[in-house]
PDB file of C-alpha atoms in Angstrom:
ATOM      1  CA  MET A   1     -39.454  28.793 135.616  1.00  0.00           C
ATOM      2  CA  ASN A   2     -38.612  32.387 133.243  1.00  0.00           C
ATOM      3  CA  THR A   3     -35.661  32.756 131.882  1.00  0.00           C
ATOM      4  CA  PRO A   4     -34.610  36.451 131.582  1.00  0.00           C
ATOM      5  CA  LEU A   5     -35.018  38.728 128.945  1.00  0.00           C
ATOM      6  CA  PRO A   6     -31.962  38.784 126.574  1.00  0.00           C
ATOM      7  CA  PRO A   7     -30.462  41.913 125.117  1.00  0.00           C
ATOM      8  CA  HIS A   8     -31.730  43.956 122.510  1.00  0.00           C
ATOM      9  CA  ALA A   9     -30.466  46.562 120.440  1.00  0.00           C
ATOM     10  CA  PRO A  10     -32.417  50.405 121.413  1.00  0.00           C
ATOM     11  CA  ARG A  11     -34.171  51.589 118.862  1.00  0.00           C
ATOM     12  CA  LEU A  12     -35.280  54.564 121.353  1.00  0.00           C
ATOM     13  CA  GLN A  13     -32.992  55.959 124.556  1.00  0.00           C
ATOM     14  CA  GLY A  14     -32.576  58.381 126.449  1.00  0.00           C
ATOM     15  CA  GLU A  15     -29.326  59.806 127.856  1.00  0.00           C
ATOM     16  CA  ARG A  16     -29.240  62.209 131.392  1.00  0.00           C
ATOM     17  CA  LEU A  17     -32.759  63.190 130.377  1.00  0.00           C
ATOM     18  CA  THR A  18     -33.729  66.536 132.402  1.00  0.00           C
ATOM     19  CA  ALA A  19     -37.056  67.988 131.454  1.00  0.00           C
ATOM     20  CA  GLY A  20     -39.728  69.484 132.979  1.00  0.00           C
ATOM     21  CA  TYR A  21     -42.619  72.153 133.103  1.00  0.00           C
ATOM     22  CA  GLU A  22     -42.486  75.844 133.764  1.00  0.00           C
ATOM     23  CA  GLY A  23     -39.073  75.924 136.400  1.00  0.00           C
ATOM     24  CA  ARG A  24     -40.897  72.457 137.380  1.00  0.00           C
ATOM     25  CA  ARG A  25     -37.722  70.081 137.415  1.00  0.00           C
ATOM     26  CA  VAL A  26     -39.532  66.307 136.759  1.00  0.00           C
ATOM     27  CA  LEU A  27     -36.933  63.804 135.084  1.00  0.00           C
ATOM     28  CA  ASP A  28     -34.267  64.407 137.109  1.00  0.00           C
ATOM     29  CA  GLY A  29     -31.585  62.542 134.922  1.00  0.00           C
ATOM     30  CA  VAL A  30     -33.049  59.667 133.438  1.00  0.00           C
ATOM     31  CA  ASP A  31     -30.910  57.046 131.282  1.00  0.00           C
ATOM     32  CA  PHE A  32     -33.434  54.887 129.938  1.00  0.00           C
ATOM     33  CA  ARG A  33     -34.021  52.554 126.757  1.00  0.00           C
ATOM     34  CA  VAL A  34     -36.773  51.217 124.621  1.00  0.00           C
ATOM     35  CA  GLU A  35     -36.127  47.263 124.381  1.00  0.00           C
ATOM     36  CA  GLU A  36     -37.072  46.118 120.443  1.00  0.00           C
ATOM     37  CA  GLY A  37     -40.051  44.197 120.117  1.00  0.00           C
ATOM     38  CA  ARG A  38     -41.068  44.206 123.267  1.00  0.00           C
ATOM     39  CA  VAL A  39     -43.759  45.743 125.412  1.00  0.00           C
ATOM     40  CA  THR A  40     -42.229  48.326 127.543  1.00  0.00           C
ATOM     41  CA  VAL A  41     -44.815  49.948 130.239  1.00  0.00           C
ATOM     42  CA  LEU A  42     -43.858  52.909 132.502  1.00  0.00           C
ATOM     43  CA  LEU A  43     -45.531  52.493 136.426  1.00  0.00           C
ATOM     44  CA  GLY A  44     -45.650  54.686 139.195  1.00  0.00           C
ATOM     45  CA  PRO A  45     -47.331  56.760 141.079  1.00  0.00           C
ATOM     46  CA  ASN A  46     -49.116  60.364 140.226  1.00  0.00           C
ATOM     47  CA  GLY A  47     -46.230  63.006 139.665  1.00  0.00           C
ATOM     48  CA  SER A  48     -43.314  60.541 139.072  1.00  0.00           C
ATOM     49  CA  GLY A  49     -42.449  61.176 135.755  1.00  0.00           C
ATOM     50  CA  LYS A  50     -43.988  58.355 133.591  1.00  0.00           C
ATOM     51  CA  SER A  51     -46.424  61.236 130.852  1.00  0.00           C
ATOM     52  CA  THR A  52     -43.137  63.648 130.822  1.00  0.00           C
ATOM     53  CA  LEU A  53     -40.945  60.419 130.459  1.00  0.00           C
ATOM     54  CA  LEU A  54     -42.699  59.721 127.382  1.00  0.00           C
ATOM     55  CA  LYS A  55     -43.027  62.872 125.858  1.00  0.00           C
ATOM     56  CA  THR A  56     -39.512  63.727 125.938  1.00  0.00           C
ATOM     57  CA  LEU A  57     -38.674  60.399 124.192  1.00  0.00           C
ATOM     58  CA  ALA A  58     -41.304  61.406 121.472  1.00  0.00           C
ATOM     59  CA  ARG A  59     -39.800  64.623 121.414  1.00  0.00           C
ATOM     60  CA  THR A  60     -42.950  66.563 122.099  1.00  0.00           C
ATOM     61  CA  LEU A  61     -40.822  67.970 125.434  1.00  0.00           C
ATOM     62  CA  MET A  62     -37.596  69.305 124.728  1.00  0.00           C
ATOM     63  CA  PRO A  63     -35.107  68.395 127.764  1.00  0.00           C
ATOM     64  CA  GLU A  64     -33.351  70.915 129.544  1.00  0.00           C
ATOM     65  CA  ASP A  65     -30.744  68.783 129.905  1.00  0.00           C
ATOM     66  CA  GLY A  66     -29.242  65.293 127.860  1.00  0.00           C
ATOM     67  CA  ARG A  67     -30.561  63.497 124.727  1.00  0.00           C
ATOM     68  CA  VAL A  68     -33.039  61.362 123.522  1.00  0.00           C
ATOM     69  CA  LEU A  69     -31.112  59.027 120.464  1.00  0.00           C
ATOM     70  CA  LEU A  70     -33.504  57.649 117.472  1.00  0.00           C
ATOM     71  CA  ASP A  71     -31.775  55.063 115.909  1.00  0.00           C
ATOM     72  CA  GLY A  72     -28.853  56.059 117.303  1.00  0.00           C
ATOM     73  CA  ARG A  73     -29.311  59.938 116.387  1.00  0.00           C
ATOM     74  CA  ASP A  74     -29.776  62.673 118.388  1.00  0.00           C
ATOM     75  CA  ILE A  75     -33.925  62.744 117.889  1.00  0.00           C
ATOM     76  CA  HIS A  76     -33.753  66.804 117.512  1.00  0.00           C
ATOM     77  CA  ARG A  77     -31.488  66.502 113.990  1.00  0.00           C
ATOM     78  CA  TYR A  78     -34.132  64.513 111.972  1.00  0.00           C
ATOM     79  CA  ARG A  79     -37.004  66.881 110.421  1.00  0.00           C
ATOM     80  CA  THR A  80     -40.453  66.380 112.477  1.00  0.00           C
ATOM     81  CA  ARG A  81     -41.293  64.584 108.697  1.00  0.00           C
ATOM     82  CA  GLU A  82     -38.040  62.199 109.931  1.00  0.00           C
ATOM     83  CA  VAL A  83     -39.106  61.271 113.003  1.00  0.00           C
ATOM     84  CA  ALA A  84     -42.659  61.115 112.166  1.00  0.00           C
ATOM     85  CA  HIS A  85     -42.157  58.115 109.468  1.00  0.00           C
ATOM     86  CA  ARG A  86     -39.963  56.054 112.591  1.00  0.00           C
ATOM     87  CA  LEU A  87     -42.478  56.776 115.490  1.00  0.00           C
ATOM     88  CA  GLY A  88     -46.110  57.825 116.661  1.00  0.00           C
ATOM     89  CA  ILE A  89     -47.343  58.460 119.242  1.00  0.00           C
ATOM     90  CA  LEU A  90     -50.737  58.252 120.639  1.00  0.00           C
ATOM     91  CA  PRO A  91     -51.601  61.012 123.840  1.00  0.00           C
ATOM     92  CA  GLN A  92     -53.745  60.851 126.763  1.00  0.00           C
ATOM     93  CA  SER A  93     -57.205  61.504 125.879  1.00  0.00           C
ATOM     94  CA  PRO A  94     -56.857  62.698 121.808  1.00  0.00           C
ATOM     95  CA  THR A  95     -60.474  64.149 121.028  1.00  0.00           C
ATOM     96  CA  ALA A  96     -61.505  63.650 117.090  1.00  0.00           C
ATOM     97  CA  PRO A  97     -62.759  67.251 115.162  1.00  0.00           C
ATOM     98  CA  GLU A  98     -66.925  66.641 115.912  1.00  0.00           C
ATOM     99  CA  GLY A  99     -68.343  64.530 112.979  1.00  0.00           C
ATOM    100  CA  LEU A 100     -65.107  63.149 111.843  1.00  0.00           C
ATOM    101  CA  THR A 101     -65.571  59.670 110.458  1.00  0.00           C
ATOM    102  CA  VAL A 102     -63.395  56.711 111.326  1.00  0.00           C
ATOM    103  CA  ARG A 103     -61.893  56.219 107.935  1.00  0.00           C
ATOM    104  CA  GLU A 104     -61.285  59.900 108.354  1.00  0.00           C
ATOM    105  CA  LEU A 105     -60.133  59.188 111.605  1.00  0.00           C
ATOM    106  CA  VAL A 106     -57.610  57.137 110.507  1.00  0.00           C
ATOM    107  CA  GLY A 107     -56.634  58.540 107.030  1.00  0.00           C
ATOM    108  CA  MET A 108     -54.671  61.081 109.564  1.00  0.00           C
ATOM    109  CA  GLY A 109     -52.277  58.903 110.123  1.00  0.00           C
ATOM    110  CA  ARG A 110     -50.906  58.912 106.037  1.00  0.00           C
ATOM    111  CA  PHE A 111     -50.344  62.261 106.816  1.00  0.00           C
ATOM    112  CA  PRO A 112     -46.658  62.040 107.344  1.00  0.00           C
ATOM    113  CA  HIS A 113     -46.599  60.119 104.318  1.00  0.00           C
ATOM    114  CA  GLN A 114     -47.917  63.199 101.774  1.00  0.00           C
ATOM    115  CA  ARG A 115     -46.150  65.266  99.626  1.00  0.00           C
ATOM    116  CA  LEU A 116     -47.396  67.876  97.279  1.00  0.00           C
ATOM    117  CA  TRP A 117     -46.662  66.076  94.468  1.00  0.00           C
ATOM    118  CA  ARG A 118     -47.881  62.922  96.008  1.00  0.00           C
ATOM    119  CA  GLN A 119     -51.814  62.672  96.812  1.00  0.00           C
ATOM    120  CA  TRP A 120     -53.348  59.705  98.346  1.00  0.00           C
ATOM    121  CA  SER A 121     -52.625  56.699  97.050  1.00  0.00           C
ATOM    122  CA  THR A 122     -53.367  52.888  96.313  1.00  0.00           C
ATOM    123  CA  GLU A 123     -50.293  52.437  99.490  1.00  0.00           C
ATOM    124  CA  ASP A 124     -52.321  54.735 102.029  1.00  0.00           C
ATOM    125  CA  GLU A 125     -55.870  52.716 101.185  1.00  0.00           C
ATOM    126  CA  ARG A 126     -54.202  49.230 102.262  1.00  0.00           C
ATOM    127  CA  ALA A 127     -52.573  51.756 105.397  1.00  0.00           C
ATOM    128  CA  VAL A 128     -55.768  52.204 106.213  1.00  0.00           C
ATOM    129  CA  ASN A 129     -57.357  49.032 105.828  1.00  0.00           C
ATOM    130  CA  ALA A 130     -54.815  46.750 107.087  1.00  0.00           C
ATOM    131  CA  ALA A 131     -55.204  49.168 110.457  1.00  0.00           C
ATOM    132  CA  MET A 132     -58.674  49.694 111.093  1.00  0.00           C
ATOM    133  CA  ALA A 133     -58.512  45.976 110.671  1.00  0.00           C
ATOM    134  CA  THR A 134     -55.783  44.837 113.294  1.00  0.00           C
ATOM    135  CA  ALA A 135     -57.665  46.794 115.045  1.00  0.00           C
ATOM    136  CA  ARG A 136     -60.972  45.553 114.800  1.00  0.00           C
ATOM    137  CA  VAL A 137     -62.609  48.526 113.812  1.00  0.00           C
ATOM    138  CA  ALA A 138     -63.678  48.666 110.251  1.00  0.00           C
ATOM    139  CA  ASP A 139     -66.818  47.568 110.604  1.00  0.00           C
ATOM    140  CA  PHE A 140     -68.160  51.133 111.459  1.00  0.00           C
ATOM    141  CA  ALA A 141     -65.689  52.834 108.963  1.00  0.00           C
ATOM    142  CA  ALA A 142     -68.313  54.559 108.063  1.00  0.00           C
ATOM    143  CA  ARG A 143     -69.884  55.607 111.613  1.00  0.00           C
ATOM    144  CA  PRO A 144     -68.448  58.921 113.320  1.00  0.00           C
ATOM    145  CA  VAL A 145     -65.975  58.853 115.924  1.00  0.00           C
ATOM    146  CA  ASP A 146     -68.006  60.646 118.601  1.00  0.00           C
ATOM    147  CA  ALA A 147     -70.513  58.198 118.046  1.00  0.00           C
ATOM    148  CA  LEU A 148     -68.968  55.389 119.256  1.00  0.00           C
ATOM    149  CA  SER A 149     -68.452  53.986 122.854  1.00  0.00           C
ATOM    150  CA  GLY A 150     -64.702  54.405 124.671  1.00  0.00           C
ATOM    151  CA  GLY A 151     -63.280  51.589 123.628  1.00  0.00           C
ATOM    152  CA  GLN A 152     -64.382  51.908 119.931  1.00  0.00           C
ATOM    153  CA  ARG A 153     -62.668  55.107 119.610  1.00  0.00           C
ATOM    154  CA  GLN A 154     -59.626  54.177 121.851  1.00  0.00           C
ATOM    155  CA  ARG A 155     -59.560  51.623 119.040  1.00  0.00           C
ATOM    156  CA  CYS A 156     -59.609  54.112 115.858  1.00  0.00           C
ATOM    157  CA  TRP A 157     -56.700  56.001 117.418  1.00  0.00           C
ATOM    158  CA  ILE A 158     -54.730  53.176 117.587  1.00  0.00           C
ATOM    159  CA  ALA A 159     -56.091  52.289 114.221  1.00  0.00           C
ATOM    160  CA  MET A 160     -54.866  56.033 112.984  1.00  0.00           C
ATOM    161  CA  VAL A 161     -50.957  55.832 114.736  1.00  0.00           C
ATOM    162  CA  LEU A 162     -50.803  52.091 113.004  1.00  0.00           C
ATOM    163  CA  ALA A 163     -52.067  53.898 109.400  1.00  0.00           C
ATOM    164  CA  GLN A 164     -48.514  55.551 109.997  1.00  0.00           C
ATOM    165  CA  GLU A 165     -47.620  52.444 109.625  1.00  0.00           C
ATOM    166  CA  THR A 166     -44.026  53.245 112.489  1.00  0.00           C
ATOM    167  CA  ASP A 167     -42.143  50.365 114.113  1.00  0.00           C
ATOM    168  CA  LEU A 168     -41.857  52.402 117.363  1.00  0.00           C
ATOM    169  CA  ILE A 169     -45.603  53.428 119.055  1.00  0.00           C
ATOM    170  CA  LEU A 170     -45.083  54.996 121.887  1.00  0.00           C
ATOM    171  CA  LEU A 171     -49.094  55.500 123.673  1.00  0.00           C
ATOM    172  CA  ASP A 172     -49.482  57.471 126.907  1.00  0.00           C
ATOM    173  CA  GLU A 173     -52.476  56.137 129.296  1.00  0.00           C
ATOM    174  CA  PRO A 174     -54.744  54.135 126.245  1.00  0.00           C
ATOM    175  CA  THR A 175     -56.769  52.670 128.937  1.00  0.00           C
ATOM    176  CA  THR A 176     -57.604  55.469 131.148  1.00  0.00           C
ATOM    177  CA  PHE A 177     -61.460  55.547 131.781  1.00  0.00           C
ATOM    178  CA  LEU A 178     -62.198  52.004 129.887  1.00  0.00           C
ATOM    179  CA  ASP A 179     -63.770  49.516 131.737  1.00  0.00           C
ATOM    180  CA  LEU A 180     -62.220  46.275 132.731  1.00  0.00           C
ATOM    181  CA  LYS A 181     -62.654  43.980 129.989  1.00  0.00           C
ATOM    182  CA  VAL A 182     -62.081  46.485 126.960  1.00  0.00           C
ATOM    183  CA  GLN A 183     -59.155  47.794 128.899  1.00  0.00           C
ATOM    184  CA  VAL A 184     -57.823  43.884 128.413  1.00  0.00           C
ATOM    185  CA  ASP A 185     -58.307  43.707 124.962  1.00  0.00           C
ATOM    186  CA  LEU A 186     -56.432  46.673 124.368  1.00  0.00           C
ATOM    187  CA  LEU A 187     -53.784  45.669 125.863  1.00  0.00           C
ATOM    188  CA  GLU A 188     -54.373  41.795 124.626  1.00  0.00           C
ATOM    189  CA  LEU A 189     -54.120  43.535 120.838  1.00  0.00           C
ATOM    190  CA  LEU A 190     -51.025  45.616 121.895  1.00  0.00           C
ATOM    191  CA  VAL A 191     -48.912  42.400 123.052  1.00  0.00           C
ATOM    192  CA  LYS A 192     -50.052  40.978 119.635  1.00  0.00           C
ATOM    193  CA  LEU A 193     -48.522  43.641 118.046  1.00  0.00           C
ATOM    194  CA  ALA A 194     -45.311  43.793 119.175  1.00  0.00           C
ATOM    195  CA  HIS A 195     -45.128  39.600 119.371  1.00  0.00           C
ATOM    196  CA  GLU A 196     -46.711  39.051 116.687  1.00  0.00           C
ATOM    197  CA  ARG A 197     -45.936  42.090 114.133  1.00  0.00           C
ATOM    198  CA  GLY A 198     -42.591  42.881 115.231  1.00  0.00           C
ATOM    199  CA  ARG A 199     -43.595  46.378 116.520  1.00  0.00           C
ATOM    200  CA  THR A 200     -42.021  48.110 119.372  1.00  0.00           C
ATOM    201  CA  LEU A 201     -44.096  49.333 122.024  1.00  0.00           C
ATOM    202  CA  LEU A 202     -43.710  51.977 125.563  1.00  0.00           C
ATOM    203  CA  VAL A 203     -47.117  52.457 127.479  1.00  0.00           C
ATOM    204  CA  VAL A 204     -48.168  54.635 130.323  1.00  0.00           C
ATOM    205  CA  LEU A 205     -49.883  53.010 132.341  1.00  0.00           C
ATOM    206  CA  HIS A 206     -51.791  53.020 136.300  1.00  0.00           C
ATOM    207  CA  ASP A 207     -52.757  49.627 136.852  1.00  0.00           C
ATOM    208  CA  LEU A 208     -50.548  47.811 138.306  1.00  0.00           C
ATOM    209  CA  ASN A 209     -52.173  44.318 137.555  1.00  0.00           C
ATOM    210  CA  LEU A 210     -52.467  44.989 134.377  1.00  0.00           C
ATOM    211  CA  ALA A 211     -49.073  45.993 133.843  1.00  0.00           C
ATOM    212  CA  ALA A 212     -47.920  43.656 135.604  1.00  0.00           C
ATOM    213  CA  ALA A 213     -49.785  41.179 133.105  1.00  0.00           C
ATOM    214  CA  TYR A 214     -48.577  41.999 129.832  1.00  0.00           C
ATOM    215  CA  ALA A 215     -44.835  43.716 130.257  1.00  0.00           C
ATOM    216  CA  ASP A 216     -42.153  42.558 128.440  1.00  0.00           C
ATOM    217  CA  VAL A 217     -40.689  44.882 130.440  1.00  0.00           C
ATOM    218  CA  LEU A 218     -41.681  46.528 133.174  1.00  0.00           C
ATOM    219  CA  VAL A 219     -40.253  50.109 134.476  1.00  0.00           C
ATOM    220  CA  MET A 220     -41.192  51.575 137.554  1.00  0.00           C
ATOM    221  CA  MET A 221     -40.430  55.430 137.977  1.00  0.00           C
ATOM    222  CA  HIS A 222     -40.869  58.175 141.326  1.00  0.00           C
ATOM    223  CA  GLU A 223     -39.838  61.071 141.412  1.00  0.00           C
ATOM    224  CA  GLY A 224     -38.441  62.052 138.121  1.00  0.00           C
ATOM    225  CA  ARG A 225     -36.429  58.625 138.405  1.00  0.00           C
ATOM    226  CA  ILE A 226     -35.946  55.245 137.397  1.00  0.00           C
ATOM    227  CA  ALA A 227     -36.541  53.365 140.151  1.00  0.00           C
ATOM    228  CA  HIS A 228     -36.934  49.229 138.909  1.00  0.00           C
ATOM    229  CA  CYS A 229     -36.310  48.130 135.508  1.00  0.00           C
ATOM    230  CA  GLY A 230     -36.739  44.790 134.403  1.00  0.00           C
ATOM    231  CA  PRO A 231     -38.807  41.605 133.477  1.00  0.00           C
ATOM    232  CA  PRO A 232     -42.583  42.120 135.705  1.00  0.00           C
ATOM    233  CA  GLU A 233     -40.974  38.462 137.778  1.00  0.00           C
ATOM    234  CA  THR A 234     -38.428  40.408 139.153  1.00  0.00           C
ATOM    235  CA  VAL A 235     -39.442  44.523 139.726  1.00  0.00           C
ATOM    236  CA  PHE A 236     -43.200  43.542 140.876  1.00  0.00           C
ATOM    237  CA  THR A 237     -42.323  42.781 143.974  1.00  0.00           C
ATOM    238  CA  ALA A 238     -44.226  43.827 147.623  1.00  0.00           C
ATOM    239  CA  ALA A 239     -40.714  45.575 148.814  1.00  0.00           C
ATOM    240  CA  ASN A 240     -40.859  47.513 145.214  1.00  0.00           C
ATOM    241  CA  LEU A 241     -44.761  48.540 145.915  1.00  0.00           C
ATOM    242  CA  LYS A 242     -44.390  49.991 148.818  1.00  0.00           C
ATOM    243  CA  ARG A 243     -40.772  51.876 147.778  1.00  0.00           C
ATOM    244  CA  VAL A 244     -42.118  53.335 144.437  1.00  0.00           C
ATOM    245  CA  PHE A 245     -46.450  53.162 145.625  1.00  0.00           C
ATOM    246  CA  ASP A 246     -46.481  52.983 149.451  1.00  0.00           C
ATOM    247  CA  LEU A 247     -48.330  50.676 148.987  1.00  0.00           C
ATOM    248  CA  ASP A 248     -48.589  47.514 151.530  1.00  0.00           C
ATOM    249  CA  ALA A 249     -49.523  44.170 149.111  1.00  0.00           C
ATOM    250  CA  GLU A 250     -48.797  40.701 149.116  1.00  0.00           C
ATOM    251  CA  VAL A 251     -47.250  39.725 145.705  1.00  0.00           C
ATOM    252  CA  MET A 252     -48.415  36.455 144.989  1.00  0.00           C
ATOM    253  CA  ARG A 253     -48.536  34.537 141.239  1.00  0.00           C
ATOM    254  CA  ALA A 254     -51.522  34.271 138.775  1.00  0.00           C
ATOM    255  CA  PRO A 255     -52.897  30.525 138.558  1.00  0.00           C
ATOM    256  CA  GLY A 256     -52.642  29.445 135.130  1.00  0.00           C
ATOM    257  CA  THR A 257     -50.302  32.787 133.586  1.00  0.00           C
ATOM    258  CA  GLY A 258     -47.430  32.814 136.882  1.00  0.00           C
ATOM    259  CA  ARG A 259     -47.923  36.773 136.148  1.00  0.00           C
ATOM    260  CA  PRO A 260     -47.280  38.692 138.944  1.00  0.00           C
ATOM    261  CA  ILE A 261     -50.192  39.893 141.223  1.00  0.00           C
ATOM    262  CA  CYS A 262     -50.321  41.644 144.236  1.00  0.00           C
ATOM    263  CA  VAL A 263     -53.500  42.344 146.736  1.00  0.00           C
ATOM    264  CA  PRO A 264     -53.462  44.777 149.044  1.00  0.00           C
ATOM    265  CA  ALA A 265     -53.270  44.842 152.792  1.00  0.00           C
ATOM    266  CA  LEU A 266     -56.673  45.834 153.587  1.00  0.00           C
ATOM    267  CA  GLY A 267     -56.389  47.833 156.758  1.00  0.00           C
ATOM    268  CA  ALA A 268     -53.308  48.920 157.038  1.00  0.00           C
ATOM    269  CA  ALA A 269     -53.369  52.073 156.701  1.00  0.00           C
ATOM    270  CA  THR A 270     -55.560  52.426 159.604  1.00  0.00           C
ATOM    271  CA  ARG A 271     -53.685  50.264 161.872  1.00  0.00           C
ATOM    272  CA  ARG A 272     -50.300  52.537 161.030  1.00  0.00           C
ATOM    273  CA  GLU A 273     -52.555  55.331 161.991  1.00  0.00           C
ATOM    274  CA  GLU A 274     -53.390  53.365 165.280  1.00  0.00           C
ATOM    275  CA  ALA A 275     -49.684  52.761 165.781  1.00  0.00           C
ATOM    276  CA  LEU A 276     -48.596  56.091 166.001  1.00  0.00           C
ATOM    277  CA  ALA A 277     -51.503  57.710 167.769  1.00  0.00           C
TER     278      ALA A 277
END
C-alpha cells in the first residue's frame, strides 16, 4: 500500500495568482506550491491554465494579482541573473539557431554564470560535460542540433538546463510530438534527476497515463484553478477524470507498479448522444 507523501518545504510557491493575456483571464486566484525533491506534474485539458501557471511561476509572465515566492522571497524582487542561478526553465518547442552544435547549445546554460571579468572557465567546461553525460548526448556533442532526431534534440535542451546547475527546473510539455519510447526515456531521466540527484521538477504533461506513472505529485487544473492535487493514487480517479476532462474511463492499477492507469470507455460519447436523442 502506498503511503502519503511527507511534507516538504516549498522552493517555489504561488499565492492567489491571477494571470492571463491581453485582458483574458486564465488563472483565477491560484494557490500552489512545488514540493522539494519531487516531480510535480501539471495536468489538464487545453486552456485549463497549465502553461500559464508555469510561466507565471517562472517570472516570464507577470501576474495581475497575487505573488510568486522563490525560496521565500517575492520572485520579482530578484535580479534576472539571481533567478537564473536558482531556477531553470525549458519552454514549449524551443528552437536552436541553424548550425549550432550540441556542445554550443548546452554551453548556453552557463550564460548566467558569465561576467565581464569572468569568461569561459574550467568550471563551465566541467558543468557542460556533466550535463551532456547526464542527458546522454555527449556522443554527438559536435553535431548540429538541427541534424538530430526529436528525442535527441529534447535531451540536448534538457542538458542545457542542467548545465545551468539550478536545483529547481520547470519544463513545459517536454515530451510533445515524441514517440512513446522517447517520452518514457525522457521521463525516466527526469525522475532520476529528482530521486537520485535531489532536483525539484515541475513538468507540464498532456498524456494522462504517463503523468500518473511518473509524477510524485499530480496536479489537475480545470478552468484556471487547481481542481485536485496530491499523489497519483488519490488524484487519478475515474470521478476526477470525468470532472476535469469530461472523460468516461475506468481506472485500474498497473501490474508491477500499482500506479493508476485509465482505459477510456469505448462508445461512451455515442451512448450519451443516443440517450439525448
